[in-house]
mmCIF file with all atom_site columns, C-alpha atoms in Angstrom:
data_model
loop_
_atom_site.group_PDB
_atom_site.id
_atom_site.type_symbol
_atom_site.label_atom_id
_atom_site.label_alt_id
_atom_site.label_comp_id
_atom_site.label_asym_id
_atom_site.label_entity_id
_atom_site.label_seq_id
_atom_site.pdbx_PDB_ins_code
_atom_site.Cartn_x
_atom_site.Cartn_y
_atom_site.Cartn_z
_atom_site.occupancy
_atom_site.B_iso_or_equiv
_atom_site.pdbx_formal_charge
_atom_site.auth_seq_id
_atom_site.auth_comp_id
_atom_site.auth_asym_id
_atom_site.auth_atom_id
_atom_site.pdbx_PDB_model_num
ATOM 1   C CA . ASP H 1 1   ? -16.609 1.272  7.198   1.00 0.00 ? 1   ASP H CA 1
ATOM 2   C CA . GLN H 1 2   ? -13.910 3.825  6.580   1.00 0.00 ? 2   GLN H CA 1
ATOM 3   C CA . GLN H 1 3   ? -11.833 2.619  3.655   1.00 0.00 ? 3   GLN H CA 1
ATOM 4   C CA . VAL H 1 4   ? -9.008  5.129  4.059   1.00 0.00 ? 4   VAL H CA 1
ATOM 5   C CA . LYS H 1 5   ? -7.701  5.881  7.521   1.00 0.00 ? 5   LYS H CA 1
ATOM 6   C CA . GLN H 1 6   ? -5.237  8.369  8.845   1.00 0.00 ? 6   GLN H CA 1
ATOM 7   C CA . ASN H 1 7   ? -4.860  7.284  12.438  1.00 0.00 ? 7   ASN H CA 1
ATOM 8   C CA . SER H 1 8   ? -2.880  10.286 13.629  1.00 0.00 ? 8   SER H CA 1
ATOM 9   C CA . PRO H 1 9   ? -5.040  13.407 13.797  1.00 0.00 ? 9   PRO H CA 1
ATOM 10  C CA . SER H 1 10  ? -1.992  15.557 14.441  1.00 0.00 ? 10  SER H CA 1
ATOM 11  C CA . LEU H 1 11  ? 1.785   15.545 14.186  1.00 0.00 ? 11  LEU H CA 1
ATOM 12  C CA . SER H 1 12  ? 4.322   18.049 15.441  1.00 0.00 ? 12  SER H CA 1
ATOM 13  C CA . VAL H 1 13  ? 7.932   18.135 14.242  1.00 0.00 ? 13  VAL H CA 1
ATOM 14  C CA . GLN H 1 14  ? 10.884  20.464 14.474  1.00 0.00 ? 14  GLN H CA 1
ATOM 15  C CA . GLU H 1 15  ? 11.975  22.473 11.449  1.00 0.00 ? 15  GLU H CA 1
ATOM 16  C CA . GLY H 1 16  ? 14.615  20.620 9.460   1.00 0.00 ? 16  GLY H CA 1
ATOM 17  C CA . ARG H 1 17  ? 13.571  17.186 10.701  1.00 0.00 ? 17  ARG H CA 1
ATOM 18  C CA . ILE H 1 18  ? 11.604  14.537 8.834   1.00 0.00 ? 18  ILE H CA 1
ATOM 19  C CA . SER H 1 19  ? 7.802   14.457 8.899   1.00 0.00 ? 19  SER H CA 1
ATOM 20  C CA . ILE H 1 20  ? 6.194   11.078 8.319   1.00 0.00 ? 20  ILE H CA 1
ATOM 21  C CA . LEU H 1 21  ? 2.465   10.944 7.721   1.00 0.00 ? 21  LEU H CA 1
ATOM 22  C CA . ASN H 1 22  ? 0.776   7.578  7.543   1.00 0.00 ? 22  ASN H CA 1
ATOM 23  C CA . CYS H 1 23  ? -2.291  6.226  5.814   1.00 0.00 ? 23  CYS H CA 1
ATOM 24  C CA . ASP H 1 24  ? -3.944  2.797  5.750   1.00 0.00 ? 24  ASP H CA 1
ATOM 25  C CA . TYR H 1 25  ? -6.563  1.506  3.370   1.00 0.00 ? 25  TYR H CA 1
ATOM 26  C CA . THR H 1 26  ? -8.794  -1.541 3.265   1.00 0.00 ? 26  THR H CA 1
ATOM 27  C CA . ASN H 1 27  ? -10.091 -1.694 -0.301  1.00 0.00 ? 27  ASN H CA 1
ATOM 28  C CA . SER H 1 28  ? -7.794  -3.886 -2.388  1.00 0.00 ? 28  SER H CA 1
ATOM 29  C CA . MET H 1 29  ? -9.317  -2.393 -5.547  1.00 0.00 ? 29  MET H CA 1
ATOM 30  C CA . PHE H 1 30  ? -7.569  0.918  -4.926  1.00 0.00 ? 30  PHE H CA 1
ATOM 31  C CA . ASP H 1 31  ? -4.792  1.365  -7.426  1.00 0.00 ? 31  ASP H CA 1
ATOM 32  C CA . TYR H 1 32  ? -3.979  5.058  -7.301  1.00 0.00 ? 32  TYR H CA 1
ATOM 33  C CA . PHE H 1 33  ? -3.061  7.042  -4.220  1.00 0.00 ? 33  PHE H CA 1
ATOM 34  C CA . LEU H 1 34  ? -2.649  10.746 -3.657  1.00 0.00 ? 34  LEU H CA 1
ATOM 35  C CA . TRP H 1 35  ? -1.631  13.176 -0.966  1.00 0.00 ? 35  TRP H CA 1
ATOM 36  C CA . TYR H 1 36  ? -3.173  16.606 -0.690  1.00 0.00 ? 36  TYR H CA 1
ATOM 37  C CA . LYS H 1 37  ? -2.271  19.547 1.491   1.00 0.00 ? 37  LYS H CA 1
ATOM 38  C CA . LYS H 1 38  ? -4.952  21.892 2.746   1.00 0.00 ? 38  LYS H CA 1
ATOM 39  C CA . TYR H 1 39  ? -4.789  25.300 4.362   1.00 0.00 ? 39  TYR H CA 1
ATOM 40  C CA . PRO H 1 40  ? -7.810  26.748 6.171   1.00 0.00 ? 40  PRO H CA 1
ATOM 41  C CA . ALA H 1 41  ? -10.396 28.324 3.874   1.00 0.00 ? 41  ALA H CA 1
ATOM 42  C CA . GLU H 1 42  ? -8.748  26.865 0.769   1.00 0.00 ? 42  GLU H CA 1
ATOM 43  C CA . GLY H 1 43  ? -9.341  23.779 -1.314  1.00 0.00 ? 43  GLY H CA 1
ATOM 44  C CA . PRO H 1 44  ? -6.894  20.858 -1.093  1.00 0.00 ? 44  PRO H CA 1
ATOM 45  C CA . THR H 1 45  ? -3.748  21.223 -3.178  1.00 0.00 ? 45  THR H CA 1
ATOM 46  C CA . PHE H 1 46  ? -2.375  18.168 -4.925  1.00 0.00 ? 46  PHE H CA 1
ATOM 47  C CA . LEU H 1 47  ? 1.080   17.214 -3.619  1.00 0.00 ? 47  LEU H CA 1
ATOM 48  C CA . ILE H 1 48  ? 2.150   13.853 -4.928  1.00 0.00 ? 48  ILE H CA 1
ATOM 49  C CA . SER H 1 49  ? 0.672   10.599 -6.152  1.00 0.00 ? 49  SER H CA 1
ATOM 50  C CA . ILE H 1 50  ? 1.662   6.996  -6.637  1.00 0.00 ? 50  ILE H CA 1
ATOM 51  C CA . SER H 1 51  ? 0.305   4.213  -8.774  1.00 0.00 ? 51  SER H CA 1
ATOM 52  C CA . SER H 1 52  ? -0.013  0.704  -7.383  1.00 0.00 ? 52  SER H CA 1
ATOM 53  C CA . ILE H 1 53  ? 2.629   -0.533 -9.821  1.00 0.00 ? 53  ILE H CA 1
ATOM 54  C CA . LYS H 1 54  ? 5.248   1.461  -7.926  1.00 0.00 ? 54  LYS H CA 1
ATOM 55  C CA . ASP H 1 55  ? 6.411   1.400  -4.330  1.00 0.00 ? 55  ASP H CA 1
ATOM 56  C CA . LYS H 1 56  ? 8.018   4.822  -4.197  1.00 0.00 ? 56  LYS H CA 1
ATOM 57  C CA . ASN H 1 57  ? 7.603   8.198  -5.827  1.00 0.00 ? 57  ASN H CA 1
ATOM 58  C CA . GLU H 1 58  ? 9.711   11.212 -5.086  1.00 0.00 ? 58  GLU H CA 1
ATOM 59  C CA . ASP H 1 59  ? 9.218   14.888 -5.839  1.00 0.00 ? 59  ASP H CA 1
ATOM 60  C CA . GLY H 1 60  ? 11.649  17.274 -4.229  1.00 0.00 ? 60  GLY H CA 1
ATOM 61  C CA . ARG H 1 61  ? 11.252  17.178 -0.487  1.00 0.00 ? 61  ARG H CA 1
ATOM 62  C CA . PHE H 1 62  ? 8.219   14.879 -0.734  1.00 0.00 ? 62  PHE H CA 1
ATOM 63  C CA . THR H 1 63  ? 8.372   11.106 -1.068  1.00 0.00 ? 63  THR H CA 1
ATOM 64  C CA . VAL H 1 64  ? 5.459   8.713  -0.975  1.00 0.00 ? 64  VAL H CA 1
ATOM 65  C CA . PHE H 1 65  ? 5.988   5.043  -0.142  1.00 0.00 ? 65  PHE H CA 1
ATOM 66  C CA . LEU H 1 66  ? 3.429   2.358  -0.893  1.00 0.00 ? 66  LEU H CA 1
ATOM 67  C CA . ASN H 1 67  ? 3.331   -1.061 0.772   1.00 0.00 ? 67  ASN H CA 1
ATOM 68  C CA . LYS H 1 68  ? 0.583   -2.945 -1.038  1.00 0.00 ? 68  LYS H CA 1
ATOM 69  C CA . SER H 1 69  ? 0.807   -6.094 1.052   1.00 0.00 ? 69  SER H CA 1
ATOM 70  C CA . ALA H 1 70  ? 0.241   -4.047 4.203   1.00 0.00 ? 70  ALA H CA 1
ATOM 71  C CA . LYS H 1 71  ? -2.217  -1.694 2.482   1.00 0.00 ? 71  LYS H CA 1
ATOM 72  C CA . HIS H 1 72  ? -0.217  1.184  3.849   1.00 0.00 ? 72  HIS H CA 1
ATOM 73  C CA . LEU H 1 73  ? 1.265   4.327  2.441   1.00 0.00 ? 73  LEU H CA 1
ATOM 74  C CA . SER H 1 74  ? 3.272   7.097  3.939   1.00 0.00 ? 74  SER H CA 1
ATOM 75  C CA . LEU H 1 75  ? 4.359   10.596 3.014   1.00 0.00 ? 75  LEU H CA 1
ATOM 76  C CA . HIS H 1 76  ? 7.840   11.722 4.009   1.00 0.00 ? 76  HIS H CA 1
ATOM 77  C CA . ILE H 1 77  ? 8.748   15.390 4.044   1.00 0.00 ? 77  ILE H CA 1
ATOM 78  C CA . VAL H 1 78  ? 12.458  16.097 4.345   1.00 0.00 ? 78  VAL H CA 1
ATOM 79  C CA . PRO H 1 79  ? 13.476  18.601 5.553   1.00 0.00 ? 79  PRO H CA 1
ATOM 80  C CA . SER H 1 80  ? 10.301  19.917 7.113   1.00 0.00 ? 80  SER H CA 1
ATOM 81  C CA . GLN H 1 81  ? 9.674   23.643 6.911   1.00 0.00 ? 81  GLN H CA 1
ATOM 82  C CA . PRO H 1 82  ? 7.267   25.876 8.869   1.00 0.00 ? 82  PRO H CA 1
ATOM 83  C CA . GLY H 1 83  ? 5.379   26.535 5.623   1.00 0.00 ? 83  GLY H CA 1
ATOM 84  C CA . ASP H 1 84  ? 4.541   22.836 5.490   1.00 0.00 ? 84  ASP H CA 1
ATOM 85  C CA . SER H 1 85  ? 2.201   23.296 8.451   1.00 0.00 ? 85  SER H CA 1
ATOM 86  C CA . ALA H 1 86  ? -1.232  22.335 7.129   1.00 0.00 ? 86  ALA H CA 1
ATOM 87  C CA . VAL H 1 87  ? -3.725  19.476 7.066   1.00 0.00 ? 87  VAL H CA 1
ATOM 88  C CA . TYR H 1 88  ? -2.603  16.574 4.915   1.00 0.00 ? 88  TYR H CA 1
ATOM 89  C CA . PHE H 1 89  ? -5.142  14.252 3.332   1.00 0.00 ? 89  PHE H CA 1
ATOM 90  C CA . CYS H 1 90  ? -4.480  10.851 1.930   1.00 0.00 ? 90  CYS H CA 1
ATOM 91  C CA . ALA H 1 91  ? -6.791  9.762  -0.901  1.00 0.00 ? 91  ALA H CA 1
ATOM 92  C CA . ALA H 1 92  ? -7.283  6.617  -2.937  1.00 0.00 ? 92  ALA H CA 1
ATOM 93  C CA . SER H 1 93  ? -9.144  5.666  -6.075  1.00 0.00 ? 93  SER H CA 1
ATOM 94  C CA . ASP H 1 94  ? -9.620  2.725  -8.401  1.00 0.00 ? 94  ASP H CA 1
ATOM 95  C CA . ASN H 1 95  ? -9.976  2.680  -12.158 1.00 0.00 ? 95  ASN H CA 1
ATOM 96  C CA . THR H 1 96  ? -13.487 1.231  -11.977 1.00 0.00 ? 96  THR H CA 1
ATOM 97  C CA . ASN H 1 97  ? -14.709 4.322  -10.153 1.00 0.00 ? 97  ASN H CA 1
ATOM 98  C CA . ALA H 1 98  ? -12.870 6.993  -12.018 1.00 0.00 ? 98  ALA H CA 1
ATOM 99  C CA . GLY H 1 99  ? -13.370 10.480 -10.674 1.00 0.00 ? 99  GLY H CA 1
ATOM 100 C CA . LYS H 1 100 ? -14.221 9.298  -7.177  1.00 0.00 ? 100 LYS H CA 1
ATOM 101 C CA . SER H 1 101 ? -11.520 9.548  -4.563  1.00 0.00 ? 101 SER H CA 1
ATOM 102 C CA . THR H 1 102 ? -11.926 8.247  -1.041  1.00 0.00 ? 102 THR H CA 1
ATOM 103 C CA . PHE H 1 103 ? -10.264 10.479 1.504   1.00 0.00 ? 103 PHE H CA 1
ATOM 104 C CA . GLY H 1 104 ? -8.927  9.959  4.982   1.00 0.00 ? 104 GLY H CA 1
ATOM 105 C CA . ASP H 1 105 ? -9.874  12.378 7.750   1.00 0.00 ? 105 ASP H CA 1
ATOM 106 C CA . GLY H 1 106 ? -6.574  14.224 7.531   1.00 0.00 ? 106 GLY H CA 1
ATOM 107 C CA . THR H 1 107 ? -3.524  14.777 9.714   1.00 0.00 ? 107 THR H CA 1
ATOM 108 C CA . THR H 1 108 ? -2.670  18.249 10.958  1.00 0.00 ? 108 THR H CA 1
ATOM 109 C CA . LEU H 1 109 ? 1.067   18.793 10.637  1.00 0.00 ? 109 LEU H CA 1
ATOM 110 C CA . THR H 1 110 ? 2.728   21.520 12.676  1.00 0.00 ? 110 THR H CA 1
ATOM 111 C CA . VAL H 1 111 ? 6.349   22.313 11.924  1.00 0.00 ? 111 VAL H CA 1
ATOM 112 C CA . LYS H 1 112 ? 7.939   24.334 14.702  1.00 0.00 ? 112 LYS H CA 1
ATOM 113 C CA . PRO H 1 113 ? 10.731  26.803 13.900  1.00 0.00 ? 113 PRO H CA 1
ATOM 114 C CA . LYS W 2 1   ? -3.983  27.772 -17.036 1.00 0.00 ? 1   LYS W CA 1
ATOM 115 C CA . ALA W 2 2   ? -6.567  29.152 -14.688 1.00 0.00 ? 2   ALA W CA 1
ATOM 116 C CA . GLY W 2 3   ? -7.449  26.852 -11.812 1.00 0.00 ? 3   GLY W CA 1
ATOM 117 C CA . VAL W 2 4   ? -10.802 25.531 -10.740 1.00 0.00 ? 4   VAL W CA 1
ATOM 118 C CA . THR W 2 5   ? -13.157 28.320 -9.766  1.00 0.00 ? 5   THR W CA 1
ATOM 119 C CA . GLN W 2 6   ? -16.215 28.080 -7.554  1.00 0.00 ? 6   GLN W CA 1
ATOM 120 C CA . THR W 2 7   ? -18.967 30.580 -6.951  1.00 0.00 ? 7   THR W CA 1
ATOM 121 C CA . PRO W 2 8   ? -20.110 31.864 -4.628  1.00 0.00 ? 8   PRO W CA 1
ATOM 122 C CA . ARG W 2 9   ? -17.349 31.530 -2.046  1.00 0.00 ? 9   ARG W CA 1
ATOM 123 C CA . TYR W 2 10  ? -19.680 32.039 0.891   1.00 0.00 ? 10  TYR W CA 1
ATOM 124 C CA . LEU W 2 11  ? -23.405 31.522 1.247   1.00 0.00 ? 11  LEU W CA 1
ATOM 125 C CA . ILE W 2 12  ? -25.888 31.784 4.095   1.00 0.00 ? 12  ILE W CA 1
ATOM 126 C CA . LYS W 2 13  ? -29.290 30.144 3.785   1.00 0.00 ? 13  LYS W CA 1
ATOM 127 C CA . THR W 2 14  ? -32.083 29.128 6.121   1.00 0.00 ? 14  THR W CA 1
ATOM 128 C CA . ARG W 2 15  ? -33.562 25.694 6.662   1.00 0.00 ? 15  ARG W CA 1
ATOM 129 C CA . GLY W 2 16  ? -35.936 24.600 3.938   1.00 0.00 ? 16  GLY W CA 1
ATOM 130 C CA . GLN W 2 17  ? -34.415 26.773 1.251   1.00 0.00 ? 17  GLN W CA 1
ATOM 131 C CA . GLN W 2 18  ? -32.532 25.456 -1.731  1.00 0.00 ? 18  GLN W CA 1
ATOM 132 C CA . VAL W 2 19  ? -29.115 26.426 -3.030  1.00 0.00 ? 19  VAL W CA 1
ATOM 133 C CA . THR W 2 20  ? -27.156 26.144 -6.258  1.00 0.00 ? 20  THR W CA 1
ATOM 134 C CA . LEU W 2 21  ? -23.375 26.127 -6.331  1.00 0.00 ? 21  LEU W CA 1
ATOM 135 C CA . SER W 2 22  ? -21.297 26.556 -9.446  1.00 0.00 ? 22  SER W CA 1
ATOM 136 C CA . CYS W 2 23  ? -17.956 25.160 -10.535 1.00 0.00 ? 23  CYS W CA 1
ATOM 137 C CA . SER W 2 24  ? -15.803 25.945 -13.567 1.00 0.00 ? 24  SER W CA 1
ATOM 138 C CA . PRO W 2 25  ? -13.141 23.305 -14.163 1.00 0.00 ? 25  PRO W CA 1
ATOM 139 C CA . ILE W 2 26  ? -9.640  23.759 -15.514 1.00 0.00 ? 26  ILE W CA 1
ATOM 140 C CA . SER W 2 27  ? -9.779  24.301 -19.254 1.00 0.00 ? 27  SER W CA 1
ATOM 141 C CA . GLY W 2 28  ? -9.768  20.955 -21.037 1.00 0.00 ? 28  GLY W CA 1
ATOM 142 C CA . HIS W 2 29  ? -10.822 18.954 -18.007 1.00 0.00 ? 29  HIS W CA 1
ATOM 143 C CA . ARG W 2 30  ? -14.000 16.977 -18.605 1.00 0.00 ? 30  ARG W CA 1
ATOM 144 C CA . SER W 2 31  ? -14.413 15.299 -15.239 1.00 0.00 ? 31  SER W CA 1
ATOM 145 C CA . VAL W 2 32  ? -15.898 17.304 -12.383 1.00 0.00 ? 32  VAL W CA 1
ATOM 146 C CA . SER W 2 33  ? -16.420 15.854 -8.921  1.00 0.00 ? 33  SER W CA 1
ATOM 147 C CA . TRP W 2 34  ? -18.081 17.338 -5.869  1.00 0.00 ? 34  TRP W CA 1
ATOM 148 C CA . TYR W 2 35  ? -17.168 16.720 -2.238  1.00 0.00 ? 35  TYR W CA 1
ATOM 149 C CA . GLN W 2 36  ? -18.555 17.822 1.102   1.00 0.00 ? 36  GLN W CA 1
ATOM 150 C CA . GLN W 2 37  ? -16.288 18.610 4.017   1.00 0.00 ? 37  GLN W CA 1
ATOM 151 C CA . THR W 2 38  ? -17.761 19.117 7.475   1.00 0.00 ? 38  THR W CA 1
ATOM 152 C CA . PRO W 2 39  ? -15.776 20.201 10.561  1.00 0.00 ? 39  PRO W CA 1
ATOM 153 C CA . GLY W 2 40  ? -13.476 17.426 11.719  1.00 0.00 ? 40  GLY W CA 1
ATOM 154 C CA . GLN W 2 41  ? -14.369 15.225 8.765   1.00 0.00 ? 41  GLN W CA 1
ATOM 155 C CA . GLY W 2 42  ? -12.518 14.212 5.698   1.00 0.00 ? 42  GLY W CA 1
ATOM 156 C CA . LEU W 2 43  ? -13.935 14.870 2.283   1.00 0.00 ? 43  LEU W CA 1
ATOM 157 C CA . GLN W 2 44  ? -17.080 12.934 1.465   1.00 0.00 ? 44  GLN W CA 1
ATOM 158 C CA . PHE W 2 45  ? -17.704 12.202 -2.203  1.00 0.00 ? 45  PHE W CA 1
ATOM 159 C CA . LEU W 2 46  ? -20.998 13.495 -3.574  1.00 0.00 ? 46  LEU W CA 1
ATOM 160 C CA . PHE W 2 47  ? -20.919 12.750 -7.313  1.00 0.00 ? 47  PHE W CA 1
ATOM 161 C CA . GLU W 2 48  ? -18.854 12.943 -10.460 1.00 0.00 ? 48  GLU W CA 1
ATOM 162 C CA . TYR W 2 49  ? -19.799 14.159 -13.902 1.00 0.00 ? 49  TYR W CA 1
ATOM 163 C CA . PHE W 2 50  ? -18.043 13.387 -17.132 1.00 0.00 ? 50  PHE W CA 1
ATOM 164 C CA . SER W 2 51  ? -19.190 14.709 -20.494 1.00 0.00 ? 51  SER W CA 1
ATOM 165 C CA . GLU W 2 52  ? -22.513 15.870 -19.054 1.00 0.00 ? 52  GLU W CA 1
ATOM 166 C CA . THR W 2 53  ? -23.289 12.441 -17.540 1.00 0.00 ? 53  THR W CA 1
ATOM 167 C CA . GLN W 2 54  ? -23.254 11.489 -13.904 1.00 0.00 ? 54  GLN W CA 1
ATOM 168 C CA . ARG W 2 55  ? -20.729 8.697  -13.737 1.00 0.00 ? 55  ARG W CA 1
ATOM 169 C CA . ASN W 2 56  ? -20.417 8.108  -9.981  1.00 0.00 ? 56  ASN W CA 1
ATOM 170 C CA . LYS W 2 57  ? -22.557 8.881  -7.011  1.00 0.00 ? 57  LYS W CA 1
ATOM 171 C CA . GLY W 2 58  ? -21.803 8.879  -3.292  1.00 0.00 ? 58  GLY W CA 1
ATOM 172 C CA . ASN W 2 59  ? -24.095 8.055  -0.383  1.00 0.00 ? 59  ASN W CA 1
ATOM 173 C CA . PHE W 2 60  ? -26.016 11.288 -0.091  1.00 0.00 ? 60  PHE W CA 1
ATOM 174 C CA . PRO W 2 61  ? -29.805 11.736 -0.120  1.00 0.00 ? 61  PRO W CA 1
ATOM 175 C CA . GLY W 2 62  ? -31.673 12.732 -3.243  1.00 0.00 ? 62  GLY W CA 1
ATOM 176 C CA . ARG W 2 63  ? -31.818 16.344 -2.027  1.00 0.00 ? 63  ARG W CA 1
ATOM 177 C CA . PHE W 2 64  ? -28.305 16.621 -3.418  1.00 0.00 ? 64  PHE W CA 1
ATOM 178 C CA . SER W 2 65  ? -28.182 16.768 -7.188  1.00 0.00 ? 65  SER W CA 1
ATOM 179 C CA . GLY W 2 66  ? -25.958 18.087 -9.878  1.00 0.00 ? 66  GLY W CA 1
ATOM 180 C CA . ARG W 2 67  ? -25.472 18.570 -13.563 1.00 0.00 ? 67  ARG W CA 1
ATOM 181 C CA . GLN W 2 68  ? -22.783 19.342 -16.059 1.00 0.00 ? 68  GLN W CA 1
ATOM 182 C CA . PHE W 2 69  ? -23.011 21.531 -19.101 1.00 0.00 ? 69  PHE W CA 1
ATOM 183 C CA . SER W 2 70  ? -21.476 21.077 -22.527 1.00 0.00 ? 70  SER W CA 1
ATOM 184 C CA . ASN W 2 71  ? -18.615 23.417 -21.593 1.00 0.00 ? 71  ASN W CA 1
ATOM 185 C CA . SER W 2 72  ? -17.857 21.132 -18.598 1.00 0.00 ? 72  SER W CA 1
ATOM 186 C CA . ARG W 2 73  ? -19.032 23.679 -16.059 1.00 0.00 ? 73  ARG W CA 1
ATOM 187 C CA . SER W 2 74  ? -20.983 22.016 -13.300 1.00 0.00 ? 74  SER W CA 1
ATOM 188 C CA . GLU W 2 75  ? -23.640 22.998 -10.822 1.00 0.00 ? 75  GLU W CA 1
ATOM 189 C CA . MET W 2 76  ? -24.661 21.351 -7.596  1.00 0.00 ? 76  MET W CA 1
ATOM 190 C CA . ASN W 2 77  ? -28.084 21.827 -6.056  1.00 0.00 ? 77  ASN W CA 1
ATOM 191 C CA . VAL W 2 78  ? -29.248 21.104 -2.550  1.00 0.00 ? 78  VAL W CA 1
ATOM 192 C CA . SER W 2 79  ? -32.977 21.305 -1.877  1.00 0.00 ? 79  SER W CA 1
ATOM 193 C CA . THR W 2 80  ? -34.807 21.565 1.442   1.00 0.00 ? 80  THR W CA 1
ATOM 194 C CA . LEU W 2 81  ? -31.695 22.584 3.313   1.00 0.00 ? 81  LEU W CA 1
ATOM 195 C CA . GLU W 2 82  ? -31.037 21.148 6.766   1.00 0.00 ? 82  GLU W CA 1
ATOM 196 C CA . LEU W 2 83  ? -28.728 22.469 9.474   1.00 0.00 ? 83  LEU W CA 1
ATOM 197 C CA . GLY W 2 84  ? -26.429 19.502 8.891   1.00 0.00 ? 84  GLY W CA 1
ATOM 198 C CA . ASP W 2 85  ? -25.825 20.607 5.319   1.00 0.00 ? 85  ASP W CA 1
ATOM 199 C CA . SER W 2 86  ? -23.599 23.400 6.615   1.00 0.00 ? 86  SER W CA 1
ATOM 200 C CA . ALA W 2 87  ? -20.202 22.533 5.176   1.00 0.00 ? 87  ALA W CA 1
ATOM 201 C CA . LEU W 2 88  ? -17.468 23.403 2.760   1.00 0.00 ? 88  LEU W CA 1
ATOM 202 C CA . TYR W 2 89  ? -18.417 22.156 -0.699  1.00 0.00 ? 89  TYR W CA 1
ATOM 203 C CA . LEU W 2 90  ? -15.465 21.432 -2.898  1.00 0.00 ? 90  LEU W CA 1
ATOM 204 C CA . CYS W 2 91  ? -15.354 20.906 -6.599  1.00 0.00 ? 91  CYS W CA 1
ATOM 205 C CA . ALA W 2 92  ? -12.481 19.103 -8.301  1.00 0.00 ? 92  ALA W CA 1
ATOM 206 C CA . SER W 2 93  ? -11.675 18.651 -11.967 1.00 0.00 ? 93  SER W CA 1
ATOM 207 C CA . SER W 2 94  ? -9.437  16.174 -13.680 1.00 0.00 ? 94  SER W CA 1
ATOM 208 C CA . LEU W 2 95  ? -8.281  15.405 -17.166 1.00 0.00 ? 95  LEU W CA 1
ATOM 209 C CA . LEU W 2 96  ? -8.366  11.632 -17.034 1.00 0.00 ? 96  LEU W CA 1
ATOM 210 C CA . SER W 2 97  ? -10.181 11.087 -13.746 1.00 0.00 ? 97  SER W CA 1
ATOM 211 C CA . ASP W 2 98  ? -6.943  10.389 -11.893 1.00 0.00 ? 98  ASP W CA 1
ATOM 212 C CA . THR W 2 99  ? -5.367  13.393 -10.231 1.00 0.00 ? 99  THR W CA 1
ATOM 213 C CA . GLN W 2 100 ? -8.049  15.824 -9.137  1.00 0.00 ? 100 GLN W CA 1
ATOM 214 C CA . TYR W 2 101 ? -7.461  19.536 -8.797  1.00 0.00 ? 101 TYR W CA 1
ATOM 215 C CA . PHE W 2 102 ? -9.631  21.352 -6.325  1.00 0.00 ? 102 PHE W CA 1
ATOM 216 C CA . GLY W 2 103 ? -11.263 24.739 -6.266  1.00 0.00 ? 103 GLY W CA 1
ATOM 217 C CA . PRO W 2 104 ? -11.311 26.956 -3.177  1.00 0.00 ? 104 PRO W CA 1
ATOM 218 C CA . GLY W 2 105 ? -14.722 25.700 -2.131  1.00 0.00 ? 105 GLY W CA 1
ATOM 219 C CA . THR W 2 106 ? -18.038 27.275 -1.239  1.00 0.00 ? 106 THR W CA 1
ATOM 220 C CA . ARG W 2 107 ? -18.690 27.687 2.475   1.00 0.00 ? 107 ARG W CA 1
ATOM 221 C CA . LEU W 2 108 ? -22.414 27.078 3.028   1.00 0.00 ? 108 LEU W CA 1
ATOM 222 C CA . THR W 2 109 ? -23.994 28.013 6.337   1.00 0.00 ? 109 THR W CA 1
ATOM 223 C CA . VAL W 2 110 ? -27.564 26.926 7.036   1.00 0.00 ? 110 VAL W CA 1
ATOM 224 C CA . LEU W 2 111 ? -29.348 28.812 9.822   1.00 0.00 ? 111 LEU W CA 1
#
């Protein structure tokens, strides 16, 4: 049973527009959520996180929204830039299993100039 | 601060052999976690070490093992390699076991 799901394997957007990447989870124990960006042949790079006590966290062009009742989170990138093209992973963890994050399968974002 | 480093970056082994991968965490980080990423798959959690103790373990067979040293450096060992073990092995360190920072990974190919 996959506890973190990213149902869109790929997303293509035009430069300057908004990119919205979605993630669903099933484990109600998860209380900390993260987004990572990954380029080929590199390790994931931390982008932004959100604790379950919040419903929004913003950092520059990146905003993460958390809907706990729907067990859904999303990453908004505004405006999208060609350099944002990468694989984006959603991850979740709970404080009873510190150091273990459960990852989705990733969404490949392509931003077209 | 220097980031997480992993050695070697690339490795080729044959079935039945064993392999040891190394990870040096960010200075001051005491938690080190290991993940496996296979083509088309997300990251699968292997195990986590904190202060030289394995604190969490994923659903991998006993052929996968690890350890952590007093300086927080960690090693991961895979014995009796199988073709399916070919993957990118990622190490991540964290200060308080929340946000994890990843190394570049070791690409293991089993022939």
